XYZ file of C-alpha atoms in Angstrom:
710
model
C 8.780 32.424 -4.266
C 8.273 28.826 -3.233
C 6.988 25.725 -4.451
C 5.615 22.434 -2.866
C 7.214 19.062 -3.331
C 5.430 15.740 -2.382
C 7.539 12.701 -1.869
C 6.918 9.161 -0.992
C 9.355 7.903 1.866
C 10.635 4.612 2.104
C 12.440 2.994 5.262
C 10.711 4.840 8.184
C 10.036 2.476 11.204
C 8.972 4.873 14.010
C 8.369 8.517 14.983
C 12.163 8.949 15.548
C 12.629 8.411 11.777
C 10.089 10.937 10.691
C 11.399 13.535 13.404
C 14.863 12.829 11.931
C 13.947 13.463 8.364
C 12.013 16.702 9.289
C 14.827 18.026 11.413
C 17.462 17.499 8.726
C 15.235 19.254 5.795
C 14.209 21.985 8.105
C 17.690 22.992 8.624
C 18.047 23.847 4.935
C 17.380 27.606 4.045
C 13.802 28.231 3.075
C 12.712 24.661 3.617
C 9.627 23.808 5.556
C 8.932 19.845 5.656
C 6.290 17.856 7.193
C 6.659 14.050 7.278
C 3.795 11.752 7.734
C 4.683 8.362 9.278
C 1.448 6.403 8.723
C 1.111 7.529 5.049
C 4.869 7.377 4.455
C 4.852 10.728 2.700
C 6.287 14.148 2.970
C 5.052 17.572 1.896
C 7.950 20.088 1.628
C 7.828 23.743 0.881
C 11.137 24.770 -0.833
C 12.454 27.816 -2.552
C 11.931 27.891 -6.355
C 15.653 27.830 -6.910
C 16.131 24.532 -5.092
C 16.015 21.402 -7.064
C 13.941 18.419 -6.070
C 16.752 16.116 -6.447
C 18.639 18.144 -3.727
C 15.917 17.326 -1.265
C 15.702 13.518 -2.358
C 19.537 13.382 -2.002
C 19.311 14.796 1.357
C 16.836 12.249 2.622
C 18.829 9.468 1.073
C 21.987 10.726 2.934
C 20.491 10.186 6.247
C 19.423 6.673 5.413
C 15.987 6.896 3.767
C 14.423 6.357 0.202
C 12.562 9.091 -1.597
C 10.662 9.429 -4.803
C 8.462 11.982 -6.263
C 4.869 11.502 -5.665
C 3.015 11.721 -9.030
C -0.219 10.259 -8.151
C -2.174 9.871 -4.897
C -0.200 7.495 -2.574
C -2.170 4.206 -1.758
C -0.182 2.416 0.796
C -0.228 -1.273 0.007
C 0.407 -4.290 2.368
C 4.323 -5.314 2.464
C 4.113 -8.901 1.534
C 7.954 -9.208 2.200
C 7.369 -8.313 5.831
C 4.519 -10.962 5.864
C 6.953 -13.631 4.542
C 9.634 -12.616 6.882
C 7.316 -13.090 9.861
C 6.111 -16.481 8.923
C 9.614 -17.767 8.461
C 10.700 -16.184 11.768
C 7.727 -17.761 13.615
C 8.650 -21.246 12.050
C 12.271 -21.102 13.197
C 11.198 -19.527 16.489
C 8.508 -22.135 17.488
C 10.981 -24.791 18.586
C 12.745 -22.216 20.846
C 9.392 -21.226 22.332
C 8.813 -24.878 23.075
C 12.257 -25.158 24.651
C 11.493 -22.302 26.896
C 8.059 -23.930 27.933
C 9.944 -27.311 28.516
C 12.172 -25.468 30.781
C 9.646 -24.500 33.259
C 9.235 -26.896 36.280
C 6.501 -29.303 36.017
C 5.755 -28.371 32.375
C 3.715 -30.674 30.346
C 6.192 -30.277 27.453
C 9.383 -32.412 27.704
C 11.361 -31.827 24.673
C 14.783 -32.155 26.105
C 16.500 -32.318 22.689
C 15.371 -28.740 22.134
C 17.795 -27.719 24.988
C 20.744 -28.492 22.870
C 22.847 -25.252 22.561
C 23.921 -25.823 18.939
C 20.411 -26.669 17.799
C 19.189 -23.270 19.355
C 22.034 -21.453 17.678
C 21.217 -22.925 14.295
C 17.699 -21.853 14.740
C 18.163 -18.550 16.147
C 21.104 -17.298 13.902
C 19.022 -16.954 10.456
C 16.300 -15.134 12.492
C 18.933 -12.735 13.998
C 21.018 -11.959 10.918
C 18.981 -12.716 7.927
C 15.239 -12.219 8.971
C 16.481 -9.358 11.327
C 18.863 -7.680 8.751
C 16.737 -4.714 8.084
C 16.828 -3.844 11.900
C 20.589 -3.776 11.494
C 20.448 -1.799 8.325
C 17.896 0.587 9.685
C 19.963 1.141 12.955
C 23.182 1.609 10.964
C 21.536 4.328 8.809
C 20.096 5.795 11.919
C 23.172 6.158 13.856
C 25.301 7.301 10.951
C 22.913 10.187 10.406
C 23.304 11.221 14.184
C 19.930 9.859 15.638
C 18.399 6.768 16.988
C 15.328 4.971 16.130
C 13.138 1.784 16.774
C 15.750 -0.151 14.974
C 18.486 0.722 17.230
C 16.535 -0.489 20.229
C 15.518 -3.757 18.658
C 19.110 -4.499 17.239
C 20.558 -3.724 20.554
C 18.255 -5.873 22.490
C 18.146 -8.818 20.416
C 22.046 -8.589 19.801
C 22.780 -8.471 23.455
C 20.573 -11.627 24.080
C 22.099 -13.513 21.291
C 25.756 -12.718 21.519
C 25.544 -13.335 25.360
C 24.059 -16.786 24.610
C 26.921 -17.446 22.133
C 29.629 -16.465 24.488
C 27.851 -18.778 27.322
C 27.603 -21.660 24.666
C 31.344 -21.512 24.142
C 32.580 -20.632 27.774
C 30.276 -23.104 29.529
C 29.230 -25.911 26.980
C 27.787 -28.088 29.785
C 25.553 -25.777 31.576
C 25.238 -22.570 29.527
C 22.635 -19.608 30.257
C 21.047 -19.242 26.795
C 18.913 -16.454 25.601
C 18.517 -17.516 21.859
C 14.719 -17.747 22.384
C 14.614 -14.336 23.626
C 16.333 -12.748 20.733
C 14.480 -14.801 17.997
C 11.067 -14.405 19.628
C 11.518 -10.700 20.171
C 12.248 -10.217 16.368
C 9.230 -12.513 15.586
C 6.955 -10.511 17.878
C 8.218 -7.085 16.356
C 7.440 -8.422 12.938
C 4.034 -9.507 14.017
C 3.336 -5.983 15.490
C 4.501 -4.565 12.156
C 2.294 -6.904 9.987
C -0.822 -6.182 12.149
C -0.138 -2.315 12.374
C 0.447 -2.266 8.494
C -2.974 -4.061 7.964
C -4.673 -1.581 10.540
C -3.076 1.460 8.749
C -4.645 0.324 5.513
C -8.146 0.954 6.831
C -7.011 4.616 7.725
C -6.591 5.530 4.126
C -10.103 4.261 3.251
C -11.232 7.717 2.167
C -8.476 8.139 -0.288
C -9.287 4.728 -1.816
C -12.929 5.542 -2.141
C -12.277 8.639 -3.813
C -9.770 7.072 -6.222
C -12.526 4.466 -6.889
C -14.730 7.100 -8.179
C -12.418 7.958 -11.105
C -13.639 6.505 -14.404
C -11.091 4.621 -16.499
C -12.289 5.337 -19.856
C -14.805 7.465 -21.819
C -17.118 7.316 -24.796
C -15.975 10.119 -27.140
C -18.274 11.467 -29.978
C -16.049 12.310 -32.927
C -17.834 13.408 -36.300
C -20.943 11.318 -35.221
C -18.925 8.255 -34.288
C -18.647 6.983 -30.776
C -15.250 5.664 -29.825
C -14.038 4.527 -26.371
C -10.698 6.132 -25.071
C -8.624 6.088 -21.936
C -9.382 8.772 -19.443
C -5.923 10.429 -19.894
C -6.628 11.110 -23.411
C -9.614 13.359 -22.936
C -8.937 16.970 -23.747
C -11.114 20.061 -22.848
C -13.844 20.674 -25.509
C -14.220 17.079 -26.483
C -17.704 15.765 -26.609
C -18.455 12.787 -24.191
C -21.441 10.444 -24.225
C -22.497 9.270 -20.949
C -25.289 6.372 -20.602
C -27.286 5.129 -17.823
C -25.114 3.448 -15.065
C -21.685 5.044 -16.196
C -19.652 7.600 -14.371
C -19.065 10.937 -15.379
C -15.458 10.738 -16.573
C -14.453 14.508 -16.156
C -15.893 17.818 -15.212
C -18.114 19.269 -18.012
C -21.333 20.952 -19.252
C -24.320 19.062 -20.422
C -24.968 19.928 -24.099
C -28.026 17.849 -24.353
C -30.009 15.170 -22.438
C -31.117 15.100 -18.931
C -30.544 12.658 -16.131
C -30.371 12.201 -12.309
C -26.827 12.028 -11.104
C -25.659 10.426 -7.832
C -23.360 12.903 -6.160
C -23.523 11.400 -2.757
C -19.803 10.431 -2.307
C -18.873 14.126 -3.168
C -21.403 15.990 -1.521
C -22.958 13.786 1.113
C -26.493 14.326 -0.299
C -28.153 11.009 -0.531
C -30.795 12.003 -3.271
C -29.904 11.999 -6.950
C -29.659 15.666 -8.491
C -31.474 16.490 -11.761
C -29.178 17.955 -14.409
C -30.154 19.209 -17.793
C -28.725 21.231 -20.646
C -26.329 23.867 -19.692
C -25.782 22.319 -16.156
C -22.464 21.513 -14.971
C -21.493 17.992 -13.807
C -18.654 16.736 -11.575
C -16.245 13.802 -12.693
C -16.680 10.861 -10.684
C -20.582 11.181 -10.036
C -22.879 8.455 -11.306
C -25.342 8.778 -14.129
C -28.477 6.831 -12.725
C -30.691 7.249 -15.756
C -30.767 9.161 -19.178
C -28.334 9.621 -21.939
C -26.192 12.772 -21.777
C -23.893 14.368 -24.330
C -21.406 16.351 -22.197
C -18.447 19.014 -23.317
C -15.330 18.420 -21.286
C -14.234 21.517 -19.478
C -11.736 20.292 -16.942
C -9.783 17.011 -17.239
C -6.957 15.090 -15.248
C -5.703 16.868 -12.321
C -7.803 20.077 -13.000
C -11.053 18.209 -11.900
C -12.960 18.670 -8.941
C -12.487 15.152 -7.730
C -8.662 15.649 -8.147
C -8.863 18.918 -6.245
C -10.795 17.064 -3.584
C -8.210 14.247 -3.340
C -5.392 16.756 -3.149
C -7.031 18.455 -0.211
C -7.732 15.249 1.825
C -4.095 14.159 1.326
C -2.886 17.594 2.415
C -5.145 17.451 5.396
C -3.634 13.995 6.376
C -0.128 15.006 5.700
C -0.246 18.321 7.643
C 0.432 18.099 11.413
C -1.933 19.260 14.051
C -0.234 21.492 16.762
C -0.771 18.726 19.392
C 1.482 16.469 17.347
C 4.469 18.688 17.435
C 4.971 18.054 21.208
C 4.560 14.254 20.636
C 7.199 14.527 17.807
C 9.769 16.302 20.131
C 9.234 13.710 22.855
C 9.753 10.892 20.195
C 12.935 12.478 18.864
C 14.673 12.377 22.151
C 13.101 9.083 23.472
C 15.580 6.598 22.206
C 18.756 8.020 23.607
C 17.004 8.379 26.937
C 15.966 4.589 26.731
C 19.390 3.291 25.925
C 20.545 5.359 28.913
C 18.054 3.740 31.206
C 18.829 0.309 29.947
C 22.566 0.839 30.721
C 21.603 1.890 34.152
C 19.401 -1.220 34.496
C 22.076 -3.301 33.476
C 24.583 -1.852 35.926
C 22.168 -1.749 38.582
C 21.117 -5.394 38.368
C 24.761 -6.450 37.679
C 25.783 -4.838 41.042
C 22.876 -6.133 43.101
C 22.566 -9.588 41.763
C 26.353 -10.252 41.162
C 25.509 -11.899 37.641
C 25.677 -10.517 34.192
C 23.072 -13.164 33.172
C 20.584 -11.894 35.721
C 21.331 -8.284 34.644
C 20.907 -8.515 30.746
C 17.278 -9.669 30.984
C 15.681 -6.633 32.632
C 18.000 -4.431 30.454
C 16.798 -6.240 27.283
C 13.146 -5.631 28.432
C 13.766 -1.920 29.110
C 15.222 -1.499 25.585
C 12.289 -3.375 23.793
C 9.196 -2.051 25.660
C 10.289 1.736 25.382
C 9.917 1.983 21.745
C 8.301 5.162 20.915
C 6.066 3.674 17.995
C 2.846 4.119 19.705
C 3.591 7.768 20.582
C 4.555 8.506 16.931
C 1.284 6.914 15.564
C -1.081 8.521 18.189
C -1.900 11.746 16.420
C -1.492 11.295 12.673
C -3.493 8.105 12.470
C -6.526 9.786 14.133
C -6.060 12.640 11.900
C -6.118 10.424 8.778
C -9.236 8.806 9.879
C -11.028 11.995 11.006
C -10.344 13.966 7.751
C -11.028 10.895 5.770
C -14.481 10.587 7.593
C -15.096 14.113 6.935
C -14.450 13.719 3.204
C -17.069 10.859 3.093
C -19.693 13.278 4.665
C -18.773 16.036 2.307
C -16.533 18.086 4.810
C -13.078 18.859 3.669
C -10.314 20.018 6.329
C -7.490 21.922 4.998
C -5.158 20.382 7.483
C -4.641 18.939 10.946
C -4.348 22.358 12.479
C -7.752 23.399 11.302
C -9.221 20.013 12.495
C -7.738 20.943 16.036
C -8.707 24.605 16.163
C -12.433 23.962 15.411
C -12.950 22.215 18.695
C -11.789 25.419 20.461
C -14.321 27.688 18.778
C -16.838 29.227 21.152
C -18.759 31.511 18.606
C -20.057 30.367 15.379
C -21.243 33.319 12.969
C -23.573 32.592 10.125
C -24.123 34.602 7.004
C -27.690 34.564 6.175
C -28.409 34.588 2.401
C -27.445 31.244 0.915
C -26.146 29.867 4.157
C -29.082 29.798 6.639
C -31.538 30.228 3.800
C -31.777 28.803 0.377
C -30.595 32.050 -1.421
C -33.536 32.222 -3.587
C -36.796 34.412 -2.995
C -39.991 32.538 -2.943
C -43.732 33.605 -2.574
C -44.744 32.571 1.033
C -48.205 34.243 0.962
C -50.700 36.082 -1.242
C -53.295 38.779 -0.428
C -56.033 40.391 -2.356
C -58.100 39.184 -5.482
C -56.831 36.495 -7.878
C -57.268 38.545 -11.030
C -54.854 41.430 -9.694
C -52.355 38.692 -8.820
C -52.587 37.177 -12.400
C -52.076 40.537 -13.876
C -48.983 41.222 -11.715
C -47.638 37.659 -12.696
C -48.091 38.439 -16.475
C -46.365 41.634 -16.185
C -43.412 40.358 -14.168
C -42.490 38.097 -16.733
C -40.923 40.974 -18.647
C -38.888 42.006 -15.586
C -35.313 40.504 -14.683
C -35.723 41.274 -10.997
C -35.194 38.262 -8.598
C -38.486 39.116 -6.853
C -40.268 39.014 -10.314
C -38.755 35.645 -10.823
C -40.391 34.458 -7.511
C -43.639 35.606 -8.567
C -43.705 33.983 -11.903
C -42.548 30.816 -10.380
C -45.584 30.814 -8.179
C -48.110 31.481 -10.969
C -47.848 31.018 -14.779
C -50.215 33.177 -16.680
C -50.139 35.022 -19.954
C -51.899 38.273 -21.015
C -51.136 40.945 -23.864
C -49.005 43.621 -22.297
C -49.023 47.267 -23.565
C -46.872 50.303 -22.502
C -44.619 48.150 -20.325
C -42.228 50.241 -18.159
C -39.586 49.650 -15.714
C -39.053 51.923 -12.713
C -35.695 50.889 -11.573
C -35.508 49.654 -7.980
C -39.170 50.292 -7.366
C -41.217 48.283 -9.644
C -42.865 47.810 -13.345
C -46.203 49.007 -14.993
C -48.112 48.356 -17.937
C -51.653 48.102 -19.594
C -53.577 44.880 -19.473
C -57.165 44.604 -21.002
C -57.275 48.172 -20.955
C -56.608 48.500 -17.246
C -53.413 50.414 -15.717
C -51.424 47.990 -13.739
C -48.575 48.883 -11.445
C -46.584 46.322 -9.520
C -43.882 47.282 -6.962
C -42.541 48.307 -3.480
C -44.394 50.036 -0.798
C -42.631 53.160 -1.668
C -43.668 53.069 -5.208
C -47.324 52.871 -4.097
C -46.863 55.760 -1.687
C -45.054 57.832 -4.221
C -48.332 57.476 -6.152
C -50.391 58.468 -3.206
C -52.116 55.079 -3.143
C -53.544 53.629 0.083
C -51.480 50.550 1.043
C -53.238 47.811 2.973
C -51.755 46.750 6.396
C -50.953 43.196 5.532
C -48.338 41.375 7.468
C -45.990 38.347 7.158
C -43.170 37.893 9.418
C -39.662 38.576 7.710
C -41.312 39.013 4.270
C -40.725 41.620 1.603
C -44.159 42.838 0.066
C -44.727 43.555 -3.598
C -47.961 45.253 -4.055
C -50.442 45.271 -7.257
C -52.333 48.429 -7.971
C -55.247 48.186 -10.740
C -56.478 51.409 -12.052
C -55.142 53.563 -8.902
C -56.198 51.127 -6.142
C -53.869 48.522 -4.507
C -56.011 45.241 -4.856
C -53.380 42.620 -4.005
C -49.925 41.693 -2.850
C -47.305 39.142 -2.712
C -45.326 38.307 0.384
C -41.846 37.209 -0.652
C -39.053 35.591 1.495
C -35.874 33.731 1.220
C -36.878 30.740 2.960
C -34.750 28.780 5.390
C -32.979 25.596 4.582
C -34.807 22.318 5.954
C -32.151 21.707 8.418
C -31.350 25.214 9.566
C -33.530 25.370 12.905
C -32.267 21.965 13.921
C -28.646 22.878 13.206
C -28.775 26.153 15.172
C -30.305 24.702 18.153
C -27.841 21.864 18.083
C -24.799 24.222 17.947
C -26.292 26.525 20.699
C -26.061 23.679 23.137
C -22.298 24.380 23.467
C -21.583 27.641 21.390
C -22.809 31.011 21.075
C -24.335 31.603 17.585
C -24.301 35.044 15.761
C -26.017 36.174 12.421
C -24.311 38.472 10.248
C -26.104 39.859 7.000
C -26.279 42.692 4.748
C -30.145 42.492 4.769
C -32.326 44.985 6.499
C -32.456 44.928 10.280
C -36.060 44.060 10.751
C -35.831 41.124 8.403
C -32.709 39.939 10.293
C -34.337 40.331 13.629
C -37.418 38.502 12.527
C -35.145 35.586 11.399
C -33.081 35.577 14.608
C -36.351 35.319 16.621
C -37.503 32.328 14.347
C -34.001 30.785 14.972
C -33.927 31.506 18.788
C -30.705 33.634 18.279
C -30.316 36.523 20.842
C -31.173 40.057 19.245
C -28.024 41.269 20.600
C -26.287 38.569 18.436
C -27.571 39.925 15.179
C -25.468 42.286 13.010
C -27.377 43.741 10.050
C -27.148 46.337 7.125
C -23.531 45.134 6.804
C -21.375 45.403 3.453
C -19.435 42.295 2.745
C -16.170 44.136 3.414
C -17.356 45.138 6.708
C -18.138 41.640 7.887
C -14.592 40.997 8.916
C -14.503 44.028 11.160
C -17.351 42.306 13.142
C -15.640 39.090 13.310
C -12.443 40.894 14.634
C -14.552 42.765 17.316
C -15.855 39.239 18.428
C -12.009 38.062 18.644
C -10.915 41.075 20.534
C -13.719 40.223 23.003
C -12.149 36.922 23.833
C -14.054 34.676 21.460
C -12.524 32.226 19.048
C -14.722 32.306 16.056
C -15.892 30.262 13.278
C -17.385 32.100 10.331
C -19.919 30.112 8.033
C -20.342 31.790 4.646
C -20.615 30.995 0.941
C -16.868 31.041 0.209
C -16.903 33.982 -2.210
C -18.778 37.102 -0.955
C -17.632 36.291 2.585
C -14.103 35.796 1.845
C -12.538 38.539 3.989
C -14.716 37.473 6.917
C -13.702 33.650 6.341
C -9.975 34.806 6.318
C -10.432 36.668 9.618
C -11.991 34.057 11.530
C -10.062 31.525 13.579
C -11.841 28.934 11.488
C -13.428 29.722 8.047
C -16.157 27.228 6.999
C -17.364 27.579 3.300
C -20.371 26.328 2.075
C -19.002 26.558 -1.593
C -20.322 23.270 -3.118
C -16.657 22.576 -3.681
C -15.875 25.751 -5.864
C -12.245 26.353 -6.434
C -12.377 29.483 -4.534
C -13.890 27.701 -1.484
C -11.231 25.011 -1.679
C -8.531 27.451 -1.616
C -9.874 30.150 0.869
C -11.480 28.142 3.501
C -10.246 26.343 6.301
C -13.154 23.847 6.140
C -15.133 23.366 2.817
C -18.509 21.750 2.860
C -19.366 20.163 -0.582
C -23.128 19.827 -0.168
C -25.853 22.372 0.566
C -27.142 20.827 3.934
C -26.248 23.153 6.846
C -26.110 19.828 8.862
C -22.557 19.691 7.626
C -21.483 22.449 9.818
C -22.440 20.555 12.962
C -20.922 17.556 11.504
C -17.577 19.353 11.102
C -17.776 20.723 14.693
C -18.594 17.182 16.173
C -15.872 15.474 13.970
C -13.224 17.936 15.302
C -14.326 17.362 18.848
C -14.332 13.592 18.578
C -11.045 13.395 16.564
C -9.270 15.459 19.138
C -10.755 13.354 21.884
C -9.449 10.091 20.161
C -5.905 11.700 19.833
C -6.010 12.546 23.571
C -6.951 8.980 24.452
C -4.165 7.751 22.121
C -1.550 9.967 23.552
C -2.570 8.949 27.038
C -2.426 5.063 26.296
C 0.982 5.612 24.569
C 2.608 7.597 27.338
C 0.969 5.391 30.167
C 2.286 2.385 28.473
C 5.855 3.598 28.500
C 5.461 5.294 32.094
C 4.390 1.930 33.401
C 6.333 -0.325 31.270
C 9.691 0.984 31.772
C 9.707 0.717 35.661
C 8.174 -2.669 35.329
C 11.026 -3.877 33.128
C 13.674 -2.171 35.252
C 12.591 -4.052 38.313
C 13.023 -7.403 36.273
C 9.279 -8.091 36.544
C 8.802 -8.427 32.653
C 10.352 -11.106 30.595
C 12.084 -9.830 27.247
C 9.602 -11.744 25.002
C 6.640 -10.239 26.936
C 8.119 -6.799 26.491
C 8.372 -7.533 22.658
C 4.746 -8.551 22.623
C 3.635 -5.527 24.584
C 5.474 -3.144 22.458
C 4.263 -4.750 19.223
C 0.614 -4.595 20.231
C 0.826 -1.086 21.750
C 1.122 0.351 18.111
C -1.597 -1.941 17.078
C -3.936 -0.555 19.847
C -3.381 3.115 18.927
C -4.202 2.433 15.286
C -7.214 0.320 16.269
C -8.510 2.963 18.631
C -8.150 5.585 15.807
C -10.142 3.404 13.673
C -13.178 3.637 16.102
C -13.708 7.151 14.638
C -15.116 5.416 11.512
C -17.906 4.270 13.614
C -18.486 7.456 15.824
C -21.842 9.019 15.050
C -21.380 12.738 13.965
C -24.798 13.948 14.975
C -26.268 13.928 18.398
C -29.711 12.403 18.968
C -29.370 10.227 15.882
C -31.378 12.529 13.479
C -30.337 14.488 10.533
C -27.504 12.313 9.638
């Protein structure tokens, strides 16, 4: 047996850090670790007998901090880094001016800034006080047998600084100084980190939005007295008063009152839902009107909102397959860069004959080749993509599911409750009104779903005598001395009654016989959801659509014709347990299959499909069983999930291209001596920011084509 530990990780600076932690942990028997660099978290599956402290100690041994994550992780801006940047910028500004004044024909002539001892005094605190975390990080990384971004920064800036010190002491009159290079590099790296940190705050917007839904307190009704208590003091069974404008503090059932609840953040449905006595309510939703008395059923970490937050966090933590390759590259990148920098140093020293000429391009290679952008390329896009999905009521179980959905070429839909509303309604009536009224009155005594459809269509009352149920066929009774039979065509033919030739596409008929003659009938059908036709047409533009149902074949074919689904893509008269066999058959034929069902009856098919999409309205079963869970009832969310997968993976490919192209171009340019070290530092800093900024574009990407049904 295994358990899952979630940790907050401290001290990671680049992808090499997260890769190192994963590598060390995964060497332990029975341990499977995933580390998320942008979120600074780890999700670790460990054997039951392994203590959490052993994992924390292992992480600390390789130079990083770790603490148990007891609450959803909300990354905050590191103000210390901001202060370090401002101090570094203040000390580096005179060095920058000295560099400008050294340029021929420069309008700046501050010759006093060329004093070696002044430059030494300005650069030293930047190098060893402001830059101390780089040395500490480099030491810890090298001690653990790996190399990260801190190693590159420490090597590059130390080379520039100590060479300048040596020049100042050996050639005090005309020294070649690079103090400005080391100080400005550290300042620019810190600026990049500050900007990157700010940008990453926006990638966790979905978690922040979900956390903001949680109520902080609740009004408890105790022996007729109302008292306000903190949310963590609520226990199941307590009676909670919720007034207009207040949030529902936990999951529960309405004991009395009715109101319209705004559930848009959880379900994506903009219109408030009406709730009354015996209806369930979800914690975090907003009571727009009416007074409610609610019995608490689920509190704390058992609520639906807490479950949703866990699913979103898990999706943002788990890696997509495409990220594994980037991580492998990042893990070996730094040693390769150090080797290239040494080759650059040697090549320039030999050709130029001057160590001073050789050190500049070597430093530029060290700095520009940092793998930060490569490490951020995938996880930032997944964080934004899964977060945006949550805002639209689409929950991905993880990055792998988000990636897999884009490859699907066949989408299989269950019928009842998925394409349809899941509730039969009368779509047409035939015959005389009195016979229809007789049927409606007699069906009030029946529990059959079709009877419910009839009584909803018309509400009439008659005294009924001799009421009888013919199971599976119909009902009968006496009204006003007349003999009434209400039931199926089979029931009528068994009675040898003439059945009229009425027709209504895809409908089931309930006939009404009065004194031995069929005089009226109801056409009843499970109606399509409002967006079904639009969504099917939208998905069919790029993927094959199949219909899988336990309903009769003629009903399924009529529905398929109405939706434009090919008749050879219809599987009818199928038992729930047989649905998985049809999914497997499509896979054997070479298809990658997504199955869309209700999350309970379709569980085997959902599990068999490459991607299972459950319209479970957020039920616990759906959250556990499905790869993708849709919290609302709108079928448009299926198209939204597919579109989001496509857009997120496109964004990831853009990020990886930019990151790899940046290093592919930057290293040769630096090797040729065409890039000043401080420019290399600026380019390295802003490469990470550009990747995160590109990922944030997903927030503004429309998830529907044509701008309708958003």
